[in-house]
Short mmCIF file of N, CA and C and ligand atoms in Angstrom, two decimals:
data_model
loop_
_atom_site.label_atom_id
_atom_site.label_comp_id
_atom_site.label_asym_id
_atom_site.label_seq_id
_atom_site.Cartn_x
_atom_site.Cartn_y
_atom_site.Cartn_z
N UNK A 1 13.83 -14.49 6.31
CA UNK A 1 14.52 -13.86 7.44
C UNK A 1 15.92 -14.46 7.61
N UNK A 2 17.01 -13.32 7.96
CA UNK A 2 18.21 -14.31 8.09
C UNK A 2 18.47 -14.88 9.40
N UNK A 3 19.37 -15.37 9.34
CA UNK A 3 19.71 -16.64 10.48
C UNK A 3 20.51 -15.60 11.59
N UNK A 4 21.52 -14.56 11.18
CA UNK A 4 22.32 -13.94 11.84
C UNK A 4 21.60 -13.16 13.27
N UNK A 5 22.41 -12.92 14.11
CA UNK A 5 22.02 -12.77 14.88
C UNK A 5 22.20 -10.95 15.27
N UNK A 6 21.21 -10.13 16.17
CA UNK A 6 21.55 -8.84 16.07
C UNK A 6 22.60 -8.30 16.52
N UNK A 7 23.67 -6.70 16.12
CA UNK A 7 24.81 -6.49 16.66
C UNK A 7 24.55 -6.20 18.22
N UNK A 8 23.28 -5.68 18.11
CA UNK A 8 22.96 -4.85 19.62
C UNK A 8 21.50 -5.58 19.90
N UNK A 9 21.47 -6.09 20.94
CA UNK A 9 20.03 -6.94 21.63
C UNK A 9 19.28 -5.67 21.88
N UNK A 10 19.78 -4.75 22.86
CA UNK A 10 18.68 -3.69 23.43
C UNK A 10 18.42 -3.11 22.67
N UNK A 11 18.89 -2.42 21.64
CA UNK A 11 18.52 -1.30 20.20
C UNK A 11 17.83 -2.51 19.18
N UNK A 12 18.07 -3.34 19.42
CA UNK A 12 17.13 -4.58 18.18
C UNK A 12 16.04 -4.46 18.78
N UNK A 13 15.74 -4.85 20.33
CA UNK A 13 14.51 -5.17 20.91
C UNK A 13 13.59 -3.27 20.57
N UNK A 14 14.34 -2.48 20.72
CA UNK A 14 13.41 -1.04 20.54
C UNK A 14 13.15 -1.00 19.55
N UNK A 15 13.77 -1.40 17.98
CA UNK A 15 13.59 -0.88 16.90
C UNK A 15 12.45 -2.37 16.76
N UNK A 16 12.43 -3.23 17.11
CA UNK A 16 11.21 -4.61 16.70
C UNK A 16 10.13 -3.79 17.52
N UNK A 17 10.07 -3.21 18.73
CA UNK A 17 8.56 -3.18 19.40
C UNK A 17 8.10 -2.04 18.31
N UNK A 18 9.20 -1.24 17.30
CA UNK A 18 8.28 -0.28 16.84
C UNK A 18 8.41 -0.31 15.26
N UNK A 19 8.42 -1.73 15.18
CA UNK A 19 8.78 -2.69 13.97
C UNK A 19 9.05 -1.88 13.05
N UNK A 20 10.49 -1.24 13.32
CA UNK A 20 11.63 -0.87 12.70
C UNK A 20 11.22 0.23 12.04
N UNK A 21 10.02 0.91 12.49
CA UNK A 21 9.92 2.59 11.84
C UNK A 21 10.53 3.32 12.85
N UNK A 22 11.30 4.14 12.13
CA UNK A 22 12.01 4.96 12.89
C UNK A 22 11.48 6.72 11.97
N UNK A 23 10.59 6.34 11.51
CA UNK A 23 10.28 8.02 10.91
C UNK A 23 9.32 9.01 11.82
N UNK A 24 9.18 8.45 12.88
CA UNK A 24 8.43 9.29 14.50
C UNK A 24 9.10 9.89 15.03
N UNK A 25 10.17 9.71 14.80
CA UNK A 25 10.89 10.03 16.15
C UNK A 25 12.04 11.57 15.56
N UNK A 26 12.87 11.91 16.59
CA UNK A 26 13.09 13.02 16.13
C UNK A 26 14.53 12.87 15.70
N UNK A 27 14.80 13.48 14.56
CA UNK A 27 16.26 13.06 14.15
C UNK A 27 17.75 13.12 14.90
N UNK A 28 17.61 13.63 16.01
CA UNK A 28 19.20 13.72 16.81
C UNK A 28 18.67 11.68 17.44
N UNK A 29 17.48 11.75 17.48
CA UNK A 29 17.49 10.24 18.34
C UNK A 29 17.69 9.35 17.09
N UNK A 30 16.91 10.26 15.94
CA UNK A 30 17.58 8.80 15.19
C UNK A 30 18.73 8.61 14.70
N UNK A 31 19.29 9.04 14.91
CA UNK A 31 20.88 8.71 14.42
C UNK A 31 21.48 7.52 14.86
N UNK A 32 21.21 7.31 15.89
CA UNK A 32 21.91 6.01 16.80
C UNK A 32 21.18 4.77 15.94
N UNK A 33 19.87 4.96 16.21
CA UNK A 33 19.15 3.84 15.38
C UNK A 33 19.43 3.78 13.71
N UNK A 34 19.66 4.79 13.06
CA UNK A 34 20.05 4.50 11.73
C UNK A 34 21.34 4.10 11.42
N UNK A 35 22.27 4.40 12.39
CA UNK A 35 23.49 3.74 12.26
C UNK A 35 23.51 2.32 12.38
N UNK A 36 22.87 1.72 13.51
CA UNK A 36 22.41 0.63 13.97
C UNK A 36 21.91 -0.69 12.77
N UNK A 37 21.19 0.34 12.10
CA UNK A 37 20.09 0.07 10.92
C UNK A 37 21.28 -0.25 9.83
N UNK A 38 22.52 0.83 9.41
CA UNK A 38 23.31 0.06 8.35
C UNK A 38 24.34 -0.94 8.98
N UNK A 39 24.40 -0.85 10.10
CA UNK A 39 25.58 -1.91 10.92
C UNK A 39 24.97 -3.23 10.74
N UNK A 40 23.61 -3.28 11.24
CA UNK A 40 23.17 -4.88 11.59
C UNK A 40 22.30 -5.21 10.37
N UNK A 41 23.07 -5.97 9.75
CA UNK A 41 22.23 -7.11 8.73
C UNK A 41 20.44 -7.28 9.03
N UNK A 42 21.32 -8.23 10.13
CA UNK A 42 19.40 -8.35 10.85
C UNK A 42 18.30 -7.57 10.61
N UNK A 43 18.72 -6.48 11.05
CA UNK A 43 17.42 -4.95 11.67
C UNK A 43 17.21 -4.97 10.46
N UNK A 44 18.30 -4.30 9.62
CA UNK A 44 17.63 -4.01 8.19
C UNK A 44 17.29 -4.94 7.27
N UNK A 45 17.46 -5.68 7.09
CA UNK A 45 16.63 -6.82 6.50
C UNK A 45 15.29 -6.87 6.57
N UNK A 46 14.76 -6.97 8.94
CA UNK A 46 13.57 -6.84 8.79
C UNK A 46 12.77 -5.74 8.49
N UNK A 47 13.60 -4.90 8.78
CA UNK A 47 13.15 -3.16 8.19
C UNK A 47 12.28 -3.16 6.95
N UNK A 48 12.89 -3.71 6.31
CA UNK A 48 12.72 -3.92 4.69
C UNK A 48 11.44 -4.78 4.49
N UNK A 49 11.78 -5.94 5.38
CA UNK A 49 10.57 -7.08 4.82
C UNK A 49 8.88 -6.13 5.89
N UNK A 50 9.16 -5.29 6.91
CA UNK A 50 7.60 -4.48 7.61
C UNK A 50 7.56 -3.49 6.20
N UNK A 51 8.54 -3.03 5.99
CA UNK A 51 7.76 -1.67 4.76
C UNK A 51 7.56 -2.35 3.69
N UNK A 52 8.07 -3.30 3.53
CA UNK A 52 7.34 -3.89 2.52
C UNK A 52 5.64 -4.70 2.51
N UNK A 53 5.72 -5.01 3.69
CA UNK A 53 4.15 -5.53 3.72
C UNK A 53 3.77 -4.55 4.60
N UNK A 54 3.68 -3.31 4.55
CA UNK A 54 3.39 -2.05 5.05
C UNK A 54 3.11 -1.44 3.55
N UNK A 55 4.08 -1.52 2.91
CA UNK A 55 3.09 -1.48 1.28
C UNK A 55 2.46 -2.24 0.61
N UNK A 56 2.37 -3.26 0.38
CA UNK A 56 1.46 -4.84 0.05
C UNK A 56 0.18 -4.57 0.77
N UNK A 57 -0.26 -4.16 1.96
CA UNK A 57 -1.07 -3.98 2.61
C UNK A 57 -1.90 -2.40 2.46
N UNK A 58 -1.09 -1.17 2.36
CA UNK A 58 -1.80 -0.27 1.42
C UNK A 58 -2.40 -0.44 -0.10
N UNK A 59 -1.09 -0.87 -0.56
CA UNK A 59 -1.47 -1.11 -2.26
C UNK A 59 -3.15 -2.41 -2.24
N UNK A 60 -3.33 -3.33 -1.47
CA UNK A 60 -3.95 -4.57 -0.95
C UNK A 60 -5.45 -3.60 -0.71
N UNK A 61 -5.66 -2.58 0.33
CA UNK A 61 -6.58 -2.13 0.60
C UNK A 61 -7.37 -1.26 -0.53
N UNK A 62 -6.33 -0.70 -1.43
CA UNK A 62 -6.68 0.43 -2.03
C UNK A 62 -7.19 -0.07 -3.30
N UNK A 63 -6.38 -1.49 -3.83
CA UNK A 63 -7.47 -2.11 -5.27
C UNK A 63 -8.71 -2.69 -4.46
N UNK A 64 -8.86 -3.33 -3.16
CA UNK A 64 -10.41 -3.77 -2.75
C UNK A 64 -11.01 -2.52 -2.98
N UNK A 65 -10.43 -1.19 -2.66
CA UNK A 65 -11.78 0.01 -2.73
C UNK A 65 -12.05 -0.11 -4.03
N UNK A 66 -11.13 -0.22 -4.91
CA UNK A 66 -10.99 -0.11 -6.48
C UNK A 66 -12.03 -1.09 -6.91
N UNK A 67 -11.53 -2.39 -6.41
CA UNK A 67 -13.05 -3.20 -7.20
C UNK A 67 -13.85 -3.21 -6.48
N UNK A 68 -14.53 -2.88 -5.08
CA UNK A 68 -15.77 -2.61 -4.58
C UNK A 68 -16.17 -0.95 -5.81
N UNK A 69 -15.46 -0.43 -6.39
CA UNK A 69 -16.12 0.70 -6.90
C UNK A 69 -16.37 0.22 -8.13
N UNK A 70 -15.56 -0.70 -8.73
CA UNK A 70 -16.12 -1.41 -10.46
C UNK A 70 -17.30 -2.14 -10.01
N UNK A 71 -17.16 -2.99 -8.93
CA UNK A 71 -18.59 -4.15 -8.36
C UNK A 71 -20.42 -2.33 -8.49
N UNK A 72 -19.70 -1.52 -8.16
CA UNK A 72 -21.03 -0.93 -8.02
C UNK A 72 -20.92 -0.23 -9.42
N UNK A 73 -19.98 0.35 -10.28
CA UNK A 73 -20.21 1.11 -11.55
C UNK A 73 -20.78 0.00 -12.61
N UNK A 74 -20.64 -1.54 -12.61
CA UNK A 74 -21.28 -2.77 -13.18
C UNK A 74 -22.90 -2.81 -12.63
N UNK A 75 -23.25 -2.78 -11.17
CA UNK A 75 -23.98 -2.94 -10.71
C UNK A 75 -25.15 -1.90 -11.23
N UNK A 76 -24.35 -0.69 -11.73
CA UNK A 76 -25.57 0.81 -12.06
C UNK A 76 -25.27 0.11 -13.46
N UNK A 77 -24.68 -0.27 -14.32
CA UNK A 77 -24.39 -0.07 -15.55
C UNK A 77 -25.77 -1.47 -15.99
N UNK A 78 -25.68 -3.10 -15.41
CA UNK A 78 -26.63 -3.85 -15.93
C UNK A 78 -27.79 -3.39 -15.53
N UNK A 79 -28.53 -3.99 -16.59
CA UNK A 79 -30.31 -3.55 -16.49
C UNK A 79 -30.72 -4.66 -15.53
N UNK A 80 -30.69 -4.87 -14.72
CA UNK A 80 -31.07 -5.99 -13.63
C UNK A 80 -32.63 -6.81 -13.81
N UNK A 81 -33.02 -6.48 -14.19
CA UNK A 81 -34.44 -6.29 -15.08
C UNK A 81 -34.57 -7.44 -16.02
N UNK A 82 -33.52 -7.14 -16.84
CA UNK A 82 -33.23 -8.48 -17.59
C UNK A 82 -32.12 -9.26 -17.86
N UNK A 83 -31.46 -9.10 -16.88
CA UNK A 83 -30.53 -10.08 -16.79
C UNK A 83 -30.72 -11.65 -16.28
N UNK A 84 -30.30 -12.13 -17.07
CA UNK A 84 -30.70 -13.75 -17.13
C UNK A 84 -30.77 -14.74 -15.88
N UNK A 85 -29.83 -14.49 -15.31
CA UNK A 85 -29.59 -14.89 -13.75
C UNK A 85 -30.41 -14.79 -13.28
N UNK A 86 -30.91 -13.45 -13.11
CA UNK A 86 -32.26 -13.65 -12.19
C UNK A 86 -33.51 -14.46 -12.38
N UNK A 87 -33.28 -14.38 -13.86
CA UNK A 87 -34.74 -15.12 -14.40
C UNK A 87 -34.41 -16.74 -14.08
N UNK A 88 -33.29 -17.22 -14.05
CA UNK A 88 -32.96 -18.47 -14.05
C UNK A 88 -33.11 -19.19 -12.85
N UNK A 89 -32.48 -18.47 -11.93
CA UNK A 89 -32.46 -18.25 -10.34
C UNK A 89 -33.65 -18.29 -9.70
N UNK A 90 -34.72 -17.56 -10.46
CA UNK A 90 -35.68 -17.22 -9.88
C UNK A 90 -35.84 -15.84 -8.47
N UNK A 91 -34.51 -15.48 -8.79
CA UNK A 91 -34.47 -14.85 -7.27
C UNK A 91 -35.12 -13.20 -7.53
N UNK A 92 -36.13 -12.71 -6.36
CA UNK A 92 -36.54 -11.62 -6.03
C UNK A 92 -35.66 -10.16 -6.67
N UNK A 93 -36.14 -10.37 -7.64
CA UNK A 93 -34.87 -9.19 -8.50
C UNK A 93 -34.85 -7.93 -7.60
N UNK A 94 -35.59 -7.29 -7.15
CA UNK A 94 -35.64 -6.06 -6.54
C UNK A 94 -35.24 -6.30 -4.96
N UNK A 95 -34.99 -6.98 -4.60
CA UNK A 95 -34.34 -7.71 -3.15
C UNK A 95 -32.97 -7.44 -3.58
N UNK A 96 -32.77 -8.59 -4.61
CA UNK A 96 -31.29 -8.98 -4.67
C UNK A 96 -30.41 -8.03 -5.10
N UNK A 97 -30.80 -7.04 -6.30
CA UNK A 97 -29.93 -5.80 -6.45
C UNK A 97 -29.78 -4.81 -5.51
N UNK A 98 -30.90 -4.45 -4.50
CA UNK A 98 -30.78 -4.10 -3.29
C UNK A 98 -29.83 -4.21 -2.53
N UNK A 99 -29.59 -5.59 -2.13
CA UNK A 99 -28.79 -6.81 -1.25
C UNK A 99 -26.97 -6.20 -1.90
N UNK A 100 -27.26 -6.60 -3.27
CA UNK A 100 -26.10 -6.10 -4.23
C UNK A 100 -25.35 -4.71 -4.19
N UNK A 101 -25.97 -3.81 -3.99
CA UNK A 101 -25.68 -2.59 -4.36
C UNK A 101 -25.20 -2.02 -2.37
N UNK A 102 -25.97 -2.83 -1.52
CA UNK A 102 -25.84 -2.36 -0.16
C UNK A 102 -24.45 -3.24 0.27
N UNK A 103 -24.40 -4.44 -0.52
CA UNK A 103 -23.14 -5.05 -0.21
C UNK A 103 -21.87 -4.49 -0.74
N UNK A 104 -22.14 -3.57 -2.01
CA UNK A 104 -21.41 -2.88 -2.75
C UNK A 104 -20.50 -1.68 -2.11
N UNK A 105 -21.51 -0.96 -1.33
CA UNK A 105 -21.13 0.27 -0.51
C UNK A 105 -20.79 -0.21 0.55
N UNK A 106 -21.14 -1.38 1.68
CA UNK A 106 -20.36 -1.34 2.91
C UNK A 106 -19.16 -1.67 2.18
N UNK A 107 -18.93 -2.69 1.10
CA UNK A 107 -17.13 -3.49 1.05
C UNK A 107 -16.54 -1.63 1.12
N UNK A 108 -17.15 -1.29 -0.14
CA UNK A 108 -16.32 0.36 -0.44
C UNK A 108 -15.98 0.85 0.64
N UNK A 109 -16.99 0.90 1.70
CA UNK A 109 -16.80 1.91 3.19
C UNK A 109 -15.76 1.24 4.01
N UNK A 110 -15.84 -0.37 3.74
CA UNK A 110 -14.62 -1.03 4.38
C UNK A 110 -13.43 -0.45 4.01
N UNK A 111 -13.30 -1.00 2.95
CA UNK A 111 -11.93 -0.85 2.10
C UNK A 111 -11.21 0.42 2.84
N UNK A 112 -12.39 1.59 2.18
CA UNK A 112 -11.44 2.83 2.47
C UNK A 112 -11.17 3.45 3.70
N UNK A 113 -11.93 2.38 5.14
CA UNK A 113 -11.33 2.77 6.07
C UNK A 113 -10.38 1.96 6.56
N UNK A 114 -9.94 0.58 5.79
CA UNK A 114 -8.79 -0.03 6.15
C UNK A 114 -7.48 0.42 5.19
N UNK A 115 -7.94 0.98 3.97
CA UNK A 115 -6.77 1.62 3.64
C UNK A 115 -6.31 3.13 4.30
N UNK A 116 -7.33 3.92 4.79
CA UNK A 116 -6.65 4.67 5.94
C UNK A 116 -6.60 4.64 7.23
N UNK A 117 -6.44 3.48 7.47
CA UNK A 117 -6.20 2.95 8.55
C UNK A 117 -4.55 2.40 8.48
N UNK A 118 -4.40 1.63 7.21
CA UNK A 118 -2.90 1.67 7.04
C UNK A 118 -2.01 2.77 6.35
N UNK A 119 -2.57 3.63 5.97
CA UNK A 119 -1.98 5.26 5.72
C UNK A 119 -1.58 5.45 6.91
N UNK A 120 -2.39 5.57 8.05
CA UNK A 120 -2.31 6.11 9.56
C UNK A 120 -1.26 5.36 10.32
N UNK A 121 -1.42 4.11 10.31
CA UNK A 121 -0.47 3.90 10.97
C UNK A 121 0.49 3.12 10.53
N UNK A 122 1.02 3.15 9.63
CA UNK A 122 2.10 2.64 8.96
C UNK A 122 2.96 3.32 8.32
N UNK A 123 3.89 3.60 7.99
CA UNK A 123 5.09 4.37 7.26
C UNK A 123 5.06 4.37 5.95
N UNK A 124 3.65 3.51 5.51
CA UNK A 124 3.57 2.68 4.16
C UNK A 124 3.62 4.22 3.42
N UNK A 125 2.67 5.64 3.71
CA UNK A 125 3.00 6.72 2.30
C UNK A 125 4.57 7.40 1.65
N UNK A 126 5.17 7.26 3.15
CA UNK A 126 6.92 7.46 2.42
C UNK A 126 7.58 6.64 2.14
N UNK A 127 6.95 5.08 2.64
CA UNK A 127 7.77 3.99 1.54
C UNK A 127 7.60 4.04 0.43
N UNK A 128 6.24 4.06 -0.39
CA UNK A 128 5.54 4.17 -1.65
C UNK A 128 6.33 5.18 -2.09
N UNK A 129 6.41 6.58 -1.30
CA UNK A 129 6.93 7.85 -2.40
C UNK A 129 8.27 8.06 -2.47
N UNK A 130 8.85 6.81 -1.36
CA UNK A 130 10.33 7.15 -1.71
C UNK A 130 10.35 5.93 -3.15
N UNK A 131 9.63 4.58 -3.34
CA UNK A 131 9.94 4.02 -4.10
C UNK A 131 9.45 4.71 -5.70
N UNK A 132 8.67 5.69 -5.37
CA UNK A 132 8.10 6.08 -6.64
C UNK A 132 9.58 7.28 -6.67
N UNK A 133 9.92 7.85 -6.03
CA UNK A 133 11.37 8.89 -6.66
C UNK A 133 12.53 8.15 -7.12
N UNK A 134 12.92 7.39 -6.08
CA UNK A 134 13.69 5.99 -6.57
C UNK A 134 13.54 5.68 -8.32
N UNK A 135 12.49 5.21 -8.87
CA UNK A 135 11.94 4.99 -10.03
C UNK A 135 12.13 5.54 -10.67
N UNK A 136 11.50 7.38 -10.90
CA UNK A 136 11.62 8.33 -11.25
C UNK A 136 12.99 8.67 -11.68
N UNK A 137 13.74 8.62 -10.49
CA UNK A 137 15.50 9.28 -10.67
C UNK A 137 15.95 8.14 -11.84
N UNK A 138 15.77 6.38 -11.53
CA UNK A 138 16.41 5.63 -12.55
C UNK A 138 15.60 5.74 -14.16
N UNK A 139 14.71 5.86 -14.19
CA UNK A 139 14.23 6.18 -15.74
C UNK A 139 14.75 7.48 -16.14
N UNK A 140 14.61 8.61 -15.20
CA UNK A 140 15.67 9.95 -15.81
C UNK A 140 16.98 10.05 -16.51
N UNK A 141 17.32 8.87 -15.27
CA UNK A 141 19.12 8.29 -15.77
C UNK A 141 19.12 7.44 -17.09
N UNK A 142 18.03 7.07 -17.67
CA UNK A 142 18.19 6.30 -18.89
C UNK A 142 17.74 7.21 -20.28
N UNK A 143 16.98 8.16 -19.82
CA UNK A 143 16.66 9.04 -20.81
C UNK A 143 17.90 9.42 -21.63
N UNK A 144 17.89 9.88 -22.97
CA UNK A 144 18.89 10.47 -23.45
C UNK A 144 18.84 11.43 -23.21
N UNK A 145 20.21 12.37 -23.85
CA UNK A 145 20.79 13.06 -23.16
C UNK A 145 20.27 14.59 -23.35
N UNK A 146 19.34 14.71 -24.87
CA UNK A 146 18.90 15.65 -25.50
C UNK A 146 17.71 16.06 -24.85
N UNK A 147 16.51 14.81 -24.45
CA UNK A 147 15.48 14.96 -23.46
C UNK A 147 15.75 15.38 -22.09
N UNK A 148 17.04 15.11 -21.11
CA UNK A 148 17.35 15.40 -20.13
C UNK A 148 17.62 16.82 -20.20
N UNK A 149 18.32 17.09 -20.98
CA UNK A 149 18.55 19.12 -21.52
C UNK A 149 17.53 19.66 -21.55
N UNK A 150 16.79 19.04 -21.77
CA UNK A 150 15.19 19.88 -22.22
C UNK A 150 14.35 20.50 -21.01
N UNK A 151 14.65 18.57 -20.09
CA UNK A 151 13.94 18.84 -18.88
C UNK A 151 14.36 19.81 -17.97
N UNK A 152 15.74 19.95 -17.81
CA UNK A 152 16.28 20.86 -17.11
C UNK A 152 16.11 22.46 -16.76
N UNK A 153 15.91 22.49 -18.28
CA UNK A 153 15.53 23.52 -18.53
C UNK A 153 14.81 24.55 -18.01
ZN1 ZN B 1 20.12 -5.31 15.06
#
């Protein structure tokens, strides 16, 4: 975070209580605030560092669904039956894959309601898709010039 201090206290304090998303609101109001936004160092800085862990925190939710769904496609895939662990363990095989497979589906049911939970309320899907066009436009720009003709097309 920088040290500097904001140009405007009252437009800093509105754009922090709504930690610096301004994509709610309706565009004649945002104007003031986006001007605001390239004037003050500050704002946008922190602008930057909420959408960013506004995406860290989607991208964050969405591999837990991801490996709660490998934890259960492993879980159908071993023969539990004879897998060594259990025999070693001694533990109640038909309990514990039970235990396994039910722990499997709540994480999943977690996951995917905390990743739309930060879909919902976070700005995080047009940060992601502006950074994915962003991307898009600079690899276009590196393509040669014969493939770009093509695409145009
Ligand atoms: Zn400011």
């Amino acid at each position: 975070m920088p040290k500097t201090q904001c140009t405007d206290g009252v437009v800093g304090a509105i754009l922090a209580s709504w930690r610096y998303d301004i994509s709610g609101i309706s565009p004649e109001m945002r104007r003031d605030y986006e001007q605001h936004l390239a004037e003050c160092a500050r704002c946008s800085a922190r602008q930057r560092f909420h959408r960013s862990l506004d995406g860290a925190l989607a991208v964050l939710t969405s591999l837990s669904a991801l490996f709660f769904l490998f934890a259960l496609s492993v879980l159908k895939h071993i023969k539990p039956l004879e897998h060594m662990a259990f025999k070693i363990l001694g533990l109640d095989i038909y309990d514990m894959y039970h235990m396994l497979i039910s722990a499997g589906v709540a994480g999943l049911c977690f996951s995917l309601i905390a990743l739309a939970l930060v879909l919902m309320a976070t700005p995080a899907p047009s940060y992601l898709s502006g950074i994915a066009v962003e991307r898009a436009r600079l690899i276009e720009a590196r393509l040669p010039e014969r493939i770009r003709s093509i695409r145009l097309r």
